[in-house]
Amino acid sequence: DQECHDSDGGQQSSENTMSQSNQSRRLQIRTHTGWMECRHDIGTFASSLLSIYESLKPSEEHMSKQSRLIDSLTKSVTKEWPNAQLHLYGSCANSFGTSHSDVDVCLEIEIGTGSEVELLLRLAEILRGDNFDSVEAITSARVPIVRMLDAGSDFSCDICINNLLAVANTKLLKDYAQIDGRLLQLASIVKHWAKLRGVNETYRGTLSSYAYVLMCISFLQLREPKILPCLQSGYGAHIYHGC
């Protein structure tokens, strides 16, 4: 009897140990150096963070004003260059924008015998003639742009020339955002935190918003099981397009 009692007690003790182990693991996250214990109240932050995320999302009115601005710019540009195309890029187009995001536009155009600077100066003249406000050609920047303000929407807009890599990167981030909604939630909160802390400006030696989004994508790709695939690889692309 004593032997059976000890055996049963040992089994019960083992079950308790396993239960405690499972409970402990639920409060841990895996890092590149091993397991790290989470705060015991980590789950209580979820509703507040999701409320912040919802407040950051651009409204339908915001998106409608953005579309009208692009239509106006397209009319101005195609009068001078009928074959030119305008592409939205950056946070205003990659799904990670907020109601405070500016508008970034890439003008895809055949430059021909002229220079990029000459084309930007001509673009600035056209926009001034079409009554856009505060039009300025900034030709000394690393990426030369025309900066302007649309009075109808109160949007600030930067227009660059043939920066097609940025357009492609925008499409890539938008594809990632469509795979799992948790990426948008995570990246929006991280970007908001970085902005509040003043650590989202590259000219001050910190990271760009784009870099924070990439870090969030990488984080979700490294979970077990993976939350996001790698769309740059053939295998990841196969998973995504097969969804």
Coordinates of N, CA and C in Angstrom, one line a residue:
D1 N 0.8 -1.2 0.0 CA 0.0 0.0 0.0 C 0.9 1.3 0.0
Q2 N 1.9 1.2 0.8 CA 2.8 2.4 0.9 C 3.4 2.6 -0.4
E3 N 3.8 1.5 -1.1 CA 4.5 1.6 -2.4 C 3.6 2.2 -3.4
C4 N 2.3 1.8 -3.4 CA 1.3 2.3 -4.3 C 1.1 3.8 -4.0
H5 N 1.0 4.2 -2.8 CA 0.8 5.6 -2.4 C 1.9 6.5 -2.9
D6 N 3.2 6.0 -2.7 CA 4.3 6.7 -3.1 C 4.3 6.9 -4.6
S7 N 3.9 5.8 -5.3 CA 3.8 5.9 -6.8 C 2.8 6.9 -7.2
D8 N 1.7 6.9 -6.6 CA 0.6 7.9 -7.0 C 1.1 9.3 -6.7
G9 N 1.7 9.5 -5.5 CA 2.2 10.8 -5.1 C 3.2 11.3 -6.1
G10 N 4.1 10.4 -6.5 CA 5.1 10.8 -7.5 C 4.5 11.2 -8.8
Q11 N 3.5 10.5 -9.2 CA 2.8 10.8 -10.5 C 2.1 12.2 -10.3
Q12 N 1.5 12.4 -9.2 CA 0.8 13.7 -9.0 C 1.8 14.8 -8.9
S13 N 3.0 14.6 -8.2 CA 4.0 15.6 -8.2 C 4.6 15.9 -9.6
S14 N 4.7 14.9 -10.4 CA 5.2 15.1 -11.8 C 4.2 15.9 -12.6
E15 N 2.9 15.6 -12.4 CA 1.9 16.4 -13.1 C 1.9 17.9 -12.7
N16 N 2.1 18.1 -11.4 CA 2.2 19.5 -10.9 C 3.4 20.2 -11.4
T17 N 4.5 19.5 -11.5 CA 5.7 20.0 -12.1 C 5.5 20.4 -13.5
M18 N 4.9 19.5 -14.3 CA 4.6 19.8 -15.7 C 3.7 21.0 -15.9
S19 N 2.6 21.1 -15.0 CA 1.7 22.2 -15.1 C 2.4 23.5 -14.8
Q20 N 3.3 23.5 -13.8 CA 4.1 24.7 -13.4 C 5.0 25.1 -14.5
S21 N 5.6 24.0 -15.2 CA 6.5 24.3 -16.3 C 5.8 24.9 -17.5
N22 N 4.5 24.4 -17.8 CA 3.8 25.0 -18.9 C 3.3 26.4 -18.6
Q23 N 3.0 26.6 -17.3 CA 2.6 28.0 -16.9 C 3.8 28.9 -17.0
S24 N 4.9 28.5 -16.6 CA 6.1 29.3 -16.7 C 6.5 29.6 -18.1
R25 N 6.3 28.6 -19.0 CA 6.6 28.8 -20.4 C 5.7 29.8 -21.1
R26 N 4.4 29.8 -20.6 CA 3.5 30.8 -21.2 C 3.9 32.2 -20.9
L27 N 4.7 32.4 -19.8 CA 5.1 33.7 -19.4 C 6.5 34.0 -19.9
Q28 N 7.0 33.3 -20.9 CA 8.3 33.5 -21.4 C 8.3 33.7 -22.9
I29 N 9.3 34.4 -23.4 CA 9.4 34.6 -24.8 C 10.8 34.1 -25.2
R30 N 11.0 33.6 -26.4 CA 12.2 33.1 -26.8 C 13.0 34.2 -27.5
T31 N 14.2 34.4 -27.1 CA 15.1 35.4 -27.8 C 16.3 34.6 -28.4
H32 N 17.2 35.3 -29.1 CA 18.3 34.7 -29.7 C 19.3 34.1 -28.7
T33 N 19.2 34.5 -27.5 CA 20.1 33.9 -26.4 C 19.4 32.9 -25.6
G34 N 18.1 32.6 -25.8 CA 17.4 31.7 -25.0 C 16.0 32.2 -24.5
W35 N 15.5 31.7 -23.5 CA 14.2 32.1 -23.0 C 14.3 33.2 -22.0
M36 N 13.3 34.2 -22.1 CA 13.3 35.3 -21.2 C 11.9 35.4 -20.6
E37 N 11.9 35.6 -19.3 CA 10.6 35.7 -18.6 C 9.9 37.0 -18.9
C38 N 8.6 37.0 -19.2 CA 7.8 38.2 -19.4 C 7.3 38.7 -18.1
R39 N 6.8 39.9 -18.1 CA 6.0 40.4 -17.0 C 4.8 39.6 -16.8
H40 N 4.4 39.4 -15.5 CA 3.3 38.6 -15.2 C 2.0 39.2 -15.7
D41 N 2.0 40.5 -15.9 CA 0.7 41.2 -16.3 C 0.8 41.6 -17.8
I42 N 1.6 40.9 -18.6 CA 1.8 41.4 -20.0 C 0.5 41.4 -20.8
G43 N -0.4 40.5 -20.5 CA -1.6 40.4 -21.2 C -2.6 41.6 -21.0
T44 N -2.4 42.3 -19.9 CA -3.3 43.4 -19.6 C -3.0 44.6 -20.5
F45 N -1.9 44.7 -21.2 CA -1.6 45.8 -22.1 C -2.3 45.7 -23.4
A46 N -2.8 44.5 -23.8 CA -3.3 44.3 -25.2 C -4.4 45.3 -25.6
S47 N -5.4 45.4 -24.7 CA -6.5 46.3 -25.1 C -6.1 47.7 -25.3
S48 N -5.3 48.2 -24.4 CA -4.8 49.6 -24.5 C -4.0 49.8 -25.8
L49 N -3.1 48.9 -26.1 CA -2.3 49.0 -27.3 C -3.1 48.9 -28.6
L50 N -4.1 48.1 -28.6 CA -5.0 48.0 -29.7 C -5.8 49.2 -29.9
S51 N -6.2 49.9 -28.8 CA -6.9 51.2 -28.9 C -6.0 52.2 -29.5
I52 N -4.8 52.3 -29.1 CA -3.8 53.2 -29.7 C -3.7 52.9 -31.2
Y53 N -3.6 51.6 -31.6 CA -3.4 51.3 -33.0 C -4.6 51.8 -33.8
E54 N -5.9 51.6 -33.3 CA -7.1 52.0 -34.0 C -7.1 53.5 -34.2
S55 N -6.6 54.2 -33.2 CA -6.6 55.7 -33.2 C -5.6 56.2 -34.3
L56 N -4.6 55.4 -34.6 CA -3.5 55.8 -35.5 C -3.9 55.6 -37.0
K57 N -4.9 54.7 -37.2 CA -5.2 54.3 -38.6 C -5.8 55.5 -39.3
P58 N -5.4 55.8 -40.6 CA -6.0 56.9 -41.3 C -7.5 56.6 -41.6
S59 N -8.2 57.7 -41.6 CA -9.7 57.6 -41.8 C -10.0 57.5 -43.3
E60 N -11.2 57.2 -43.6 CA -11.7 57.1 -45.0 C -11.6 58.5 -45.6
E61 N -11.9 59.5 -44.9 CA -11.8 60.9 -45.4 C -10.3 61.2 -45.8
H62 N -9.4 60.8 -44.9 CA -8.0 61.0 -45.2 C -7.6 60.3 -46.5
M63 N -8.0 59.1 -46.7 CA -7.6 58.3 -47.9 C -8.3 59.0 -49.1
S64 N -9.5 59.5 -49.0 CA -10.2 60.1 -50.1 C -9.4 61.4 -50.5
K65 N -9.0 62.2 -49.5 CA -8.3 63.4 -49.8 C -6.9 63.1 -50.5
Q66 N -6.3 62.0 -50.1 CA -5.1 61.6 -50.7 C -5.3 61.2 -52.2
S67 N -6.3 60.5 -52.5 CA -6.6 60.1 -53.8 C -6.9 61.3 -54.7
R68 N -7.6 62.3 -54.2 CA -7.9 63.5 -54.9 C -6.6 64.3 -55.2
L69 N -5.7 64.3 -54.3 CA -4.4 65.0 -54.5 C -3.7 64.4 -55.6
I70 N -3.6 63.0 -55.6 CA -2.9 62.3 -56.7 C -3.6 62.6 -58.1
D71 N -4.9 62.6 -58.1 CA -5.6 62.9 -59.3 C -5.2 64.3 -59.9
S72 N -5.1 65.3 -58.9 CA -4.8 66.7 -59.3 C -3.3 66.7 -59.8
L73 N -2.4 66.0 -59.2 CA -1.0 66.0 -59.6 C -0.9 65.3 -60.9
T74 N -1.6 64.3 -61.2 CA -1.6 63.6 -62.4 C -2.0 64.5 -63.6
K75 N -3.1 65.2 -63.4 CA -3.5 66.1 -64.4 C -2.5 67.2 -64.7
S76 N -1.8 67.7 -63.7 CA -0.8 68.7 -63.9 C 0.4 68.2 -64.7
V77 N 0.8 67.0 -64.3 CA 2.0 66.4 -64.8 C 1.8 65.9 -66.3
T78 N 0.7 65.3 -66.5 CA 0.5 64.7 -67.9 C 0.2 65.8 -68.9
K79 N -0.1 67.0 -68.5 CA -0.2 68.0 -69.5 C 1.1 68.3 -70.1
E80 N 2.2 68.2 -69.4 CA 3.5 68.5 -69.8 C 4.2 67.2 -70.3
W81 N 4.0 66.1 -69.6 CA 4.6 64.8 -70.0 C 3.6 63.7 -70.1
P82 N 2.9 63.6 -71.2 CA 1.8 62.6 -71.3 C 2.1 61.2 -71.0
N83 N 3.4 60.8 -71.1 CA 3.7 59.4 -70.8 C 4.2 59.2 -69.4
A84 N 4.3 60.2 -68.6 CA 4.8 60.1 -67.3 C 3.8 59.4 -66.4
Q85 N 4.3 58.8 -65.3 CA 3.4 58.1 -64.3 C 3.8 58.5 -62.9
L86 N 2.8 58.6 -62.1 CA 3.0 59.0 -60.7 C 2.7 57.7 -59.8
H87 N 3.6 57.5 -58.9 CA 3.4 56.3 -58.0 C 3.5 56.8 -56.5
L88 N 2.5 56.4 -55.7 CA 2.7 56.7 -54.3 C 3.7 55.7 -53.7
Y89 N 4.4 56.1 -52.8 CA 5.3 55.2 -52.1 C 5.5 55.7 -50.6
G90 N 6.2 54.8 -49.8 CA 6.4 55.2 -48.4 C 5.2 54.8 -47.6
S91 N 5.1 55.4 -46.4 CA 4.1 55.1 -45.4 C 2.7 55.4 -45.9
C92 N 2.5 56.3 -46.8 CA 1.2 56.7 -47.3 C 0.6 55.6 -48.2
A93 N 1.5 54.6 -48.7 CA 1.0 53.6 -49.6 C 1.3 52.2 -49.2
N94 N 2.1 52.0 -48.1 CA 2.5 50.6 -47.8 C 1.7 50.0 -46.7
S95 N 0.6 50.7 -46.3 CA -0.4 50.2 -45.3 C 0.1 50.6 -43.9
F96 N 1.3 51.1 -43.7 CA 1.8 51.4 -42.3 C 1.6 52.9 -42.0
G97 N 0.9 53.7 -42.8 CA 0.7 55.1 -42.6 C -0.3 55.4 -41.5
T98 N -0.3 56.7 -41.1 CA -1.2 57.1 -40.1 C -2.0 58.3 -40.6
S99 N -2.9 58.9 -39.8 CA -3.6 60.1 -40.2 C -2.7 61.3 -40.3
H100 N -1.5 61.2 -39.9 CA -0.5 62.3 -39.9 C 0.6 62.1 -41.0
S101 N 0.5 61.0 -41.7 CA 1.5 60.7 -42.7 C 1.5 61.7 -43.9
D102 N 2.6 62.2 -44.3 CA 2.7 63.0 -45.5 C 2.6 62.1 -46.7
V103 N 2.5 62.8 -47.9 CA 2.4 62.0 -49.1 C 3.7 62.1 -49.9
D104 N 4.2 60.9 -50.2 CA 5.4 60.8 -51.0 C 5.1 60.2 -52.4
V105 N 5.5 60.9 -53.4 CA 5.2 60.5 -54.8 C 6.5 60.4 -55.6
C106 N 6.5 59.3 -56.4 CA 7.6 59.1 -57.4 C 7.1 59.4 -58.8
L107 N 7.8 60.3 -59.5 CA 7.4 60.6 -60.9 C 8.3 59.7 -61.8
E108 N 7.7 58.8 -62.4 CA 8.4 57.9 -63.4 C 8.4 58.5 -64.8
I109 N 9.6 58.9 -65.3 CA 9.6 59.6 -66.5 C 10.9 59.4 -67.2
E110 N 10.9 59.5 -68.5 CA 12.1 59.4 -69.3 C 12.7 60.8 -69.3
I111 N 13.9 60.9 -68.8 CA 14.5 62.2 -68.6 C 15.1 62.7 -70.0
G112 N 15.6 61.9 -70.8 CA 16.1 62.3 -72.1 C 17.4 63.0 -72.0
T113 N 17.5 64.1 -72.8 CA 18.8 64.8 -72.8 C 19.0 65.8 -71.7
G114 N 17.9 66.1 -71.0 CA 18.0 67.1 -69.8 C 18.5 66.4 -68.6
S115 N 18.6 67.1 -67.5 CA 19.1 66.6 -66.3 C 17.9 66.4 -65.3
E116 N 18.1 65.7 -64.2 CA 17.1 65.5 -63.2 C 16.8 66.8 -62.6
V117 N 17.8 67.6 -62.3 CA 17.6 68.9 -61.7 C 16.7 69.8 -62.6
E118 N 17.0 69.9 -63.8 CA 16.2 70.7 -64.8 C 14.8 70.3 -64.8
L119 N 14.6 68.9 -64.7 CA 13.2 68.4 -64.8 C 12.4 68.8 -63.5
L120 N 13.1 68.7 -62.3 CA 12.5 69.1 -61.1 C 12.1 70.6 -61.1
L121 N 13.0 71.4 -61.6 CA 12.7 72.9 -61.7 C 11.5 73.2 -62.5
R122 N 11.4 72.4 -63.7 CA 10.3 72.6 -64.6 C 9.0 72.1 -63.9
L123 N 9.1 71.0 -63.1 CA 7.9 70.5 -62.4 C 7.4 71.5 -61.4
A124 N 8.4 72.1 -60.7 CA 8.0 73.2 -59.7 C 7.3 74.3 -60.4
E125 N 7.7 74.7 -61.6 CA 7.0 75.8 -62.3 C 5.6 75.4 -62.7
I126 N 5.4 74.2 -63.1 CA 4.1 73.7 -63.5 C 3.2 73.7 -62.3
L127 N 3.6 73.2 -61.2 CA 2.8 73.1 -60.0 C 2.4 74.5 -59.4
R128 N 3.4 75.4 -59.5 CA 3.0 76.8 -59.1 C 2.0 77.4 -60.0
G129 N 2.1 77.1 -61.3 CA 1.1 77.6 -62.3 C -0.3 77.0 -62.1
D130 N -0.3 75.8 -61.5 CA -1.6 75.2 -61.2 C -2.1 75.4 -59.8
N131 N -1.5 76.5 -59.2 CA -2.0 77.0 -57.9 C -1.8 76.1 -56.7
F132 N -0.8 75.2 -56.8 CA -0.4 74.5 -55.6 C 0.4 75.4 -54.7
D133 N 0.4 75.2 -53.4 CA 1.0 76.2 -52.4 C 2.4 75.8 -52.0
S134 N 3.2 76.7 -51.7 CA 4.5 76.5 -51.0 C 5.4 75.5 -51.8
V135 N 5.4 75.7 -53.2 CA 6.1 74.8 -54.0 C 7.6 75.2 -54.0
E136 N 8.5 74.2 -53.7 CA 9.9 74.4 -53.6 C 10.7 73.2 -54.2
A137 N 11.6 73.5 -55.1 CA 12.5 72.5 -55.6 C 13.7 72.4 -54.7
I138 N 13.9 71.3 -54.1 CA 15.0 71.0 -53.2 C 16.0 70.1 -53.9
T139 N 17.0 70.7 -54.6 CA 17.9 70.0 -55.5 C 19.2 69.6 -54.9
S140 N 19.4 70.1 -53.7 CA 20.7 69.7 -53.0 C 20.6 68.5 -52.1
A141 N 19.4 68.0 -51.9 CA 19.2 66.8 -51.0 C 19.7 65.6 -51.6
R142 N 20.0 64.5 -50.8 CA 20.5 63.3 -51.3 C 19.5 62.7 -52.3
V143 N 18.3 62.8 -52.1 CA 17.3 62.5 -53.1 C 16.5 63.8 -53.4
P144 N 16.9 64.5 -54.6 CA 16.3 65.7 -54.9 C 14.7 65.6 -55.0
I145 N 14.0 66.6 -54.6 CA 12.5 66.5 -54.6 C 12.0 67.9 -54.9
V146 N 10.7 67.9 -55.2 CA 9.9 69.1 -55.2 C 8.9 68.9 -54.1
R147 N 8.9 69.9 -53.1 CA 8.0 69.8 -52.0 C 6.9 70.9 -52.2
M148 N 5.7 70.5 -51.8 CA 4.6 71.4 -52.0 C 3.5 71.1 -51.0
L149 N 2.6 72.0 -50.9 CA 1.4 71.9 -50.0 C 0.1 72.0 -50.8
D150 N -0.7 71.0 -50.5 CA -2.1 71.1 -51.2 C -3.0 71.7 -50.2
A151 N -3.5 72.9 -50.6 CA -4.4 73.6 -49.7 C -5.7 72.9 -49.4
G152 N -6.2 72.2 -50.5 CA -7.5 71.5 -50.3 C -7.5 70.4 -49.3
S153 N -6.4 69.7 -49.2 CA -6.3 68.5 -48.2 C -5.4 68.9 -47.0
D154 N -4.6 69.9 -47.2 CA -3.6 70.3 -46.1 C -2.5 69.3 -46.0
F155 N -2.3 68.5 -47.1 CA -1.2 67.5 -47.1 C 0.1 68.2 -47.6
S156 N 1.2 67.8 -47.0 CA 2.5 68.1 -47.5 C 2.9 67.0 -48.4
C157 N 3.5 67.3 -49.5 CA 3.8 66.3 -50.5 C 5.2 66.5 -51.1
D158 N 6.0 65.4 -51.1 CA 7.3 65.4 -51.7 C 7.3 64.5 -53.0
I159 N 7.8 65.1 -54.1 CA 7.8 64.4 -55.3 C 9.3 64.2 -55.8
C160 N 9.7 63.0 -56.0 CA 11.0 62.7 -56.5 C 10.9 62.1 -57.9
I161 N 12.1 61.9 -58.5 CA 12.1 61.4 -59.9 C 12.7 60.0 -60.0
N162 N 12.0 59.1 -60.5 CA 12.5 57.8 -60.9 C 13.1 57.0 -59.7
N163 N 12.6 57.2 -58.5 CA 13.1 56.4 -57.4 C 12.2 55.1 -57.3
L164 N 12.4 54.3 -58.3 CA 11.6 53.1 -58.4 C 11.9 52.0 -57.4
L165 N 13.1 52.0 -56.8 CA 13.4 51.0 -55.8 C 12.5 51.3 -54.6
A166 N 12.3 52.6 -54.2 CA 11.4 52.9 -53.1 C 10.0 52.4 -53.4
V167 N 9.5 52.5 -54.7 CA 8.2 52.1 -55.1 C 8.1 50.6 -54.9
A168 N 9.2 49.8 -55.3 CA 9.2 48.4 -55.2 C 9.2 48.0 -53.7
N169 N 9.9 48.7 -52.9 CA 9.9 48.4 -51.4 C 8.6 48.6 -50.8
T170 N 7.9 49.6 -51.3 CA 6.6 49.9 -50.8 C 5.6 48.8 -51.1
K171 N 5.7 48.3 -52.3 CA 4.8 47.1 -52.7 C 5.2 45.9 -51.8
L172 N 6.4 45.7 -51.5 CA 6.8 44.5 -50.7 C 6.2 44.6 -49.3
L173 N 6.4 45.8 -48.7 CA 5.8 46.0 -47.3 C 4.3 45.9 -47.3
K174 N 3.6 46.3 -48.4 CA 2.2 46.2 -48.4 C 1.8 44.7 -48.5
D175 N 2.6 43.9 -49.3 CA 2.3 42.5 -49.4 C 2.4 41.8 -48.0
Y176 N 3.5 42.2 -47.3 CA 3.7 41.6 -45.9 C 2.5 42.0 -45.0
A177 N 2.0 43.2 -45.1 CA 0.9 43.7 -44.3 C -0.4 42.9 -44.5
Q178 N -0.5 42.4 -45.8 CA -1.8 41.7 -46.1 C -1.7 40.2 -45.6
I179 N -0.6 39.7 -45.2 CA -0.5 38.3 -44.8 C -1.1 38.1 -43.4
D180 N -0.7 39.0 -42.5 CA -1.2 38.8 -41.1 C -1.4 40.2 -40.4
G181 N -2.5 40.4 -39.9 CA -2.9 41.7 -39.4 C -2.0 42.1 -38.2
R182 N -1.4 41.1 -37.5 CA -0.6 41.4 -36.3 C 0.6 42.3 -36.7
L183 N 1.1 42.1 -37.9 CA 2.2 43.0 -38.3 C 1.9 44.4 -38.3
L184 N 0.7 44.8 -38.9 CA 0.3 46.2 -38.8 C 0.2 46.7 -37.4
Q185 N -0.4 45.9 -36.5 CA -0.6 46.3 -35.2 C 0.7 46.5 -34.5
L186 N 1.6 45.6 -34.6 CA 2.9 45.7 -34.0 C 3.7 46.8 -34.5
A187 N 3.8 47.0 -35.8 CA 4.7 48.0 -36.4 C 4.1 49.4 -36.1
S188 N 2.8 49.5 -36.1 CA 2.2 50.8 -35.9 C 2.5 51.3 -34.4
I189 N 2.4 50.3 -33.5 CA 2.7 50.7 -32.1 C 4.2 51.0 -31.9
V190 N 5.1 50.3 -32.5 CA 6.5 50.5 -32.5 C 6.9 51.9 -33.1
K191 N 6.3 52.2 -34.2 CA 6.6 53.5 -34.9 C 6.0 54.6 -34.0
H192 N 4.9 54.4 -33.4 CA 4.3 55.4 -32.5 C 5.2 55.7 -31.3
W193 N 5.7 54.6 -30.7 CA 6.6 54.7 -29.6 C 7.9 55.4 -30.0
A194 N 8.5 55.1 -31.2 CA 9.7 55.7 -31.6 C 9.5 57.2 -31.9
K195 N 8.4 57.6 -32.4 CA 8.1 59.0 -32.7 C 8.0 59.8 -31.4
L196 N 7.3 59.2 -30.4 CA 7.1 59.9 -29.1 C 8.4 60.0 -28.4
R197 N 9.4 59.1 -28.6 CA 10.7 59.1 -27.9 C 11.7 59.9 -28.7
G198 N 11.3 60.3 -29.9 CA 12.3 61.1 -30.8 C 13.4 60.2 -31.3
V199 N 13.2 59.0 -31.6 CA 14.2 58.1 -32.1 C 13.8 57.5 -33.5
N200 N 13.2 58.4 -34.3 CA 12.8 57.9 -35.6 C 13.2 58.9 -36.7
E201 N 14.4 59.6 -36.5 CA 14.9 60.5 -37.5 C 16.3 60.2 -37.8
T202 N 16.6 59.8 -39.0 CA 17.9 59.3 -39.4 C 18.9 60.5 -39.4
Y203 N 18.5 61.7 -39.6 CA 19.4 62.8 -39.6 C 19.9 63.1 -38.2
R204 N 19.3 62.5 -37.2 CA 19.8 62.7 -35.8 C 20.5 61.4 -35.3
G205 N 20.7 60.5 -36.3 CA 21.5 59.3 -35.9 C 20.7 58.2 -35.4
T206 N 19.3 58.3 -35.5 CA 18.5 57.2 -35.1 C 17.9 56.4 -36.3
L207 N 17.0 55.5 -36.1 CA 16.5 54.7 -37.2 C 15.3 55.4 -37.9
S208 N 15.1 55.0 -39.2 CA 13.9 55.5 -39.9 C 12.7 54.7 -39.6
S209 N 11.5 55.2 -39.9 CA 10.3 54.4 -39.7 C 10.3 53.1 -40.5
Y210 N 10.9 53.2 -41.7 CA 11.0 52.1 -42.6 C 11.9 51.0 -41.9
A211 N 12.9 51.4 -41.2 CA 13.8 50.4 -40.5 C 13.0 49.7 -39.4
Y212 N 12.2 50.5 -38.7 CA 11.4 49.9 -37.6 C 10.4 48.8 -38.2
V213 N 9.8 49.1 -39.3 CA 8.9 48.1 -39.9 C 9.7 46.9 -40.3
L214 N 10.9 47.1 -40.9 CA 11.7 45.9 -41.3 C 12.0 45.0 -40.1
M215 N 12.3 45.7 -38.9 CA 12.6 44.9 -37.7 C 11.4 44.1 -37.2
C216 N 10.2 44.7 -37.3 CA 9.0 44.0 -36.9 C 8.8 42.8 -37.8
I217 N 9.0 43.0 -39.1 CA 8.8 41.9 -40.1 C 9.8 40.8 -39.7
S218 N 11.1 41.1 -39.5 CA 12.1 40.1 -39.1 C 11.7 39.4 -37.8
F219 N 11.2 40.1 -36.8 CA 10.8 39.5 -35.6 C 9.7 38.5 -35.8
L220 N 8.7 38.8 -36.6 CA 7.6 37.8 -36.9 C 8.0 36.7 -37.7
Q221 N 9.1 36.9 -38.6 CA 9.6 35.8 -39.4 C 10.4 34.8 -38.5
L222 N 10.9 35.2 -37.4 CA 11.8 34.4 -36.6 C 11.0 33.7 -35.4
R223 N 9.7 33.9 -35.4 CA 8.9 33.1 -34.4 C 8.8 31.7 -34.7
E224 N 8.6 30.9 -33.7 CA 8.3 29.4 -33.9 C 7.0 29.1 -33.3
P225 N 6.0 28.8 -34.2 CA 6.1 28.7 -35.7 C 6.1 30.1 -36.3
K226 N 6.6 30.2 -37.5 CA 6.7 31.5 -38.2 C 5.3 32.2 -38.3
I227 N 5.3 33.5 -38.1 CA 4.1 34.2 -38.4 C 4.1 34.8 -39.8
L228 N 5.3 35.2 -40.3 CA 5.4 35.7 -41.6 C 6.5 34.9 -42.4
P229 N 6.2 34.6 -43.7 CA 7.2 34.0 -44.5 C 8.2 35.1 -45.0
C230 N 9.2 34.6 -45.7 CA 10.1 35.6 -46.4 C 9.7 35.6 -47.9
L231 N 9.2 36.8 -48.3 CA 8.6 36.9 -49.6 C 9.8 37.0 -50.6
Q232 N 11.0 37.3 -50.2 CA 12.1 37.5 -51.1 C 12.6 36.1 -51.6
S233 N 12.3 35.1 -50.9 CA 12.7 33.7 -51.2 C 11.7 33.0 -52.0
G234 N 12.1 32.1 -52.8 CA 11.1 31.3 -53.6 C 10.1 30.5 -52.7
Y235 N 10.6 30.0 -51.6 CA 9.8 29.2 -50.7 C 8.7 30.1 -50.1
G236 N 9.2 31.3 -49.6 CA 8.3 32.2 -48.9 C 7.2 32.7 -49.9
A237 N 7.7 33.0 -51.1 CA 6.7 33.5 -52.1 C 5.7 32.4 -52.5
H238 N 6.1 31.2 -52.5 CA 5.2 30.1 -52.8 C 4.1 30.0 -51.7
I239 N 4.6 30.1 -50.4 CA 3.6 30.1 -49.3 C 2.6 31.2 -49.4
Y240 N 3.1 32.4 -49.7 CA 2.2 33.6 -49.7 C 1.2 33.5 -50.8
H241 N 1.7 33.1 -52.0 CA 0.8 33.1 -53.2 C -0.2 31.9 -53.1
G242 N 0.2 30.9 -52.3 CA -0.7 29.8 -52.1 C -1.8 30.0 -51.1
C243 N -1.7 31.1 -50.4 CA -2.7 31.4 -49.3 C -4.1 31.6 -49.9

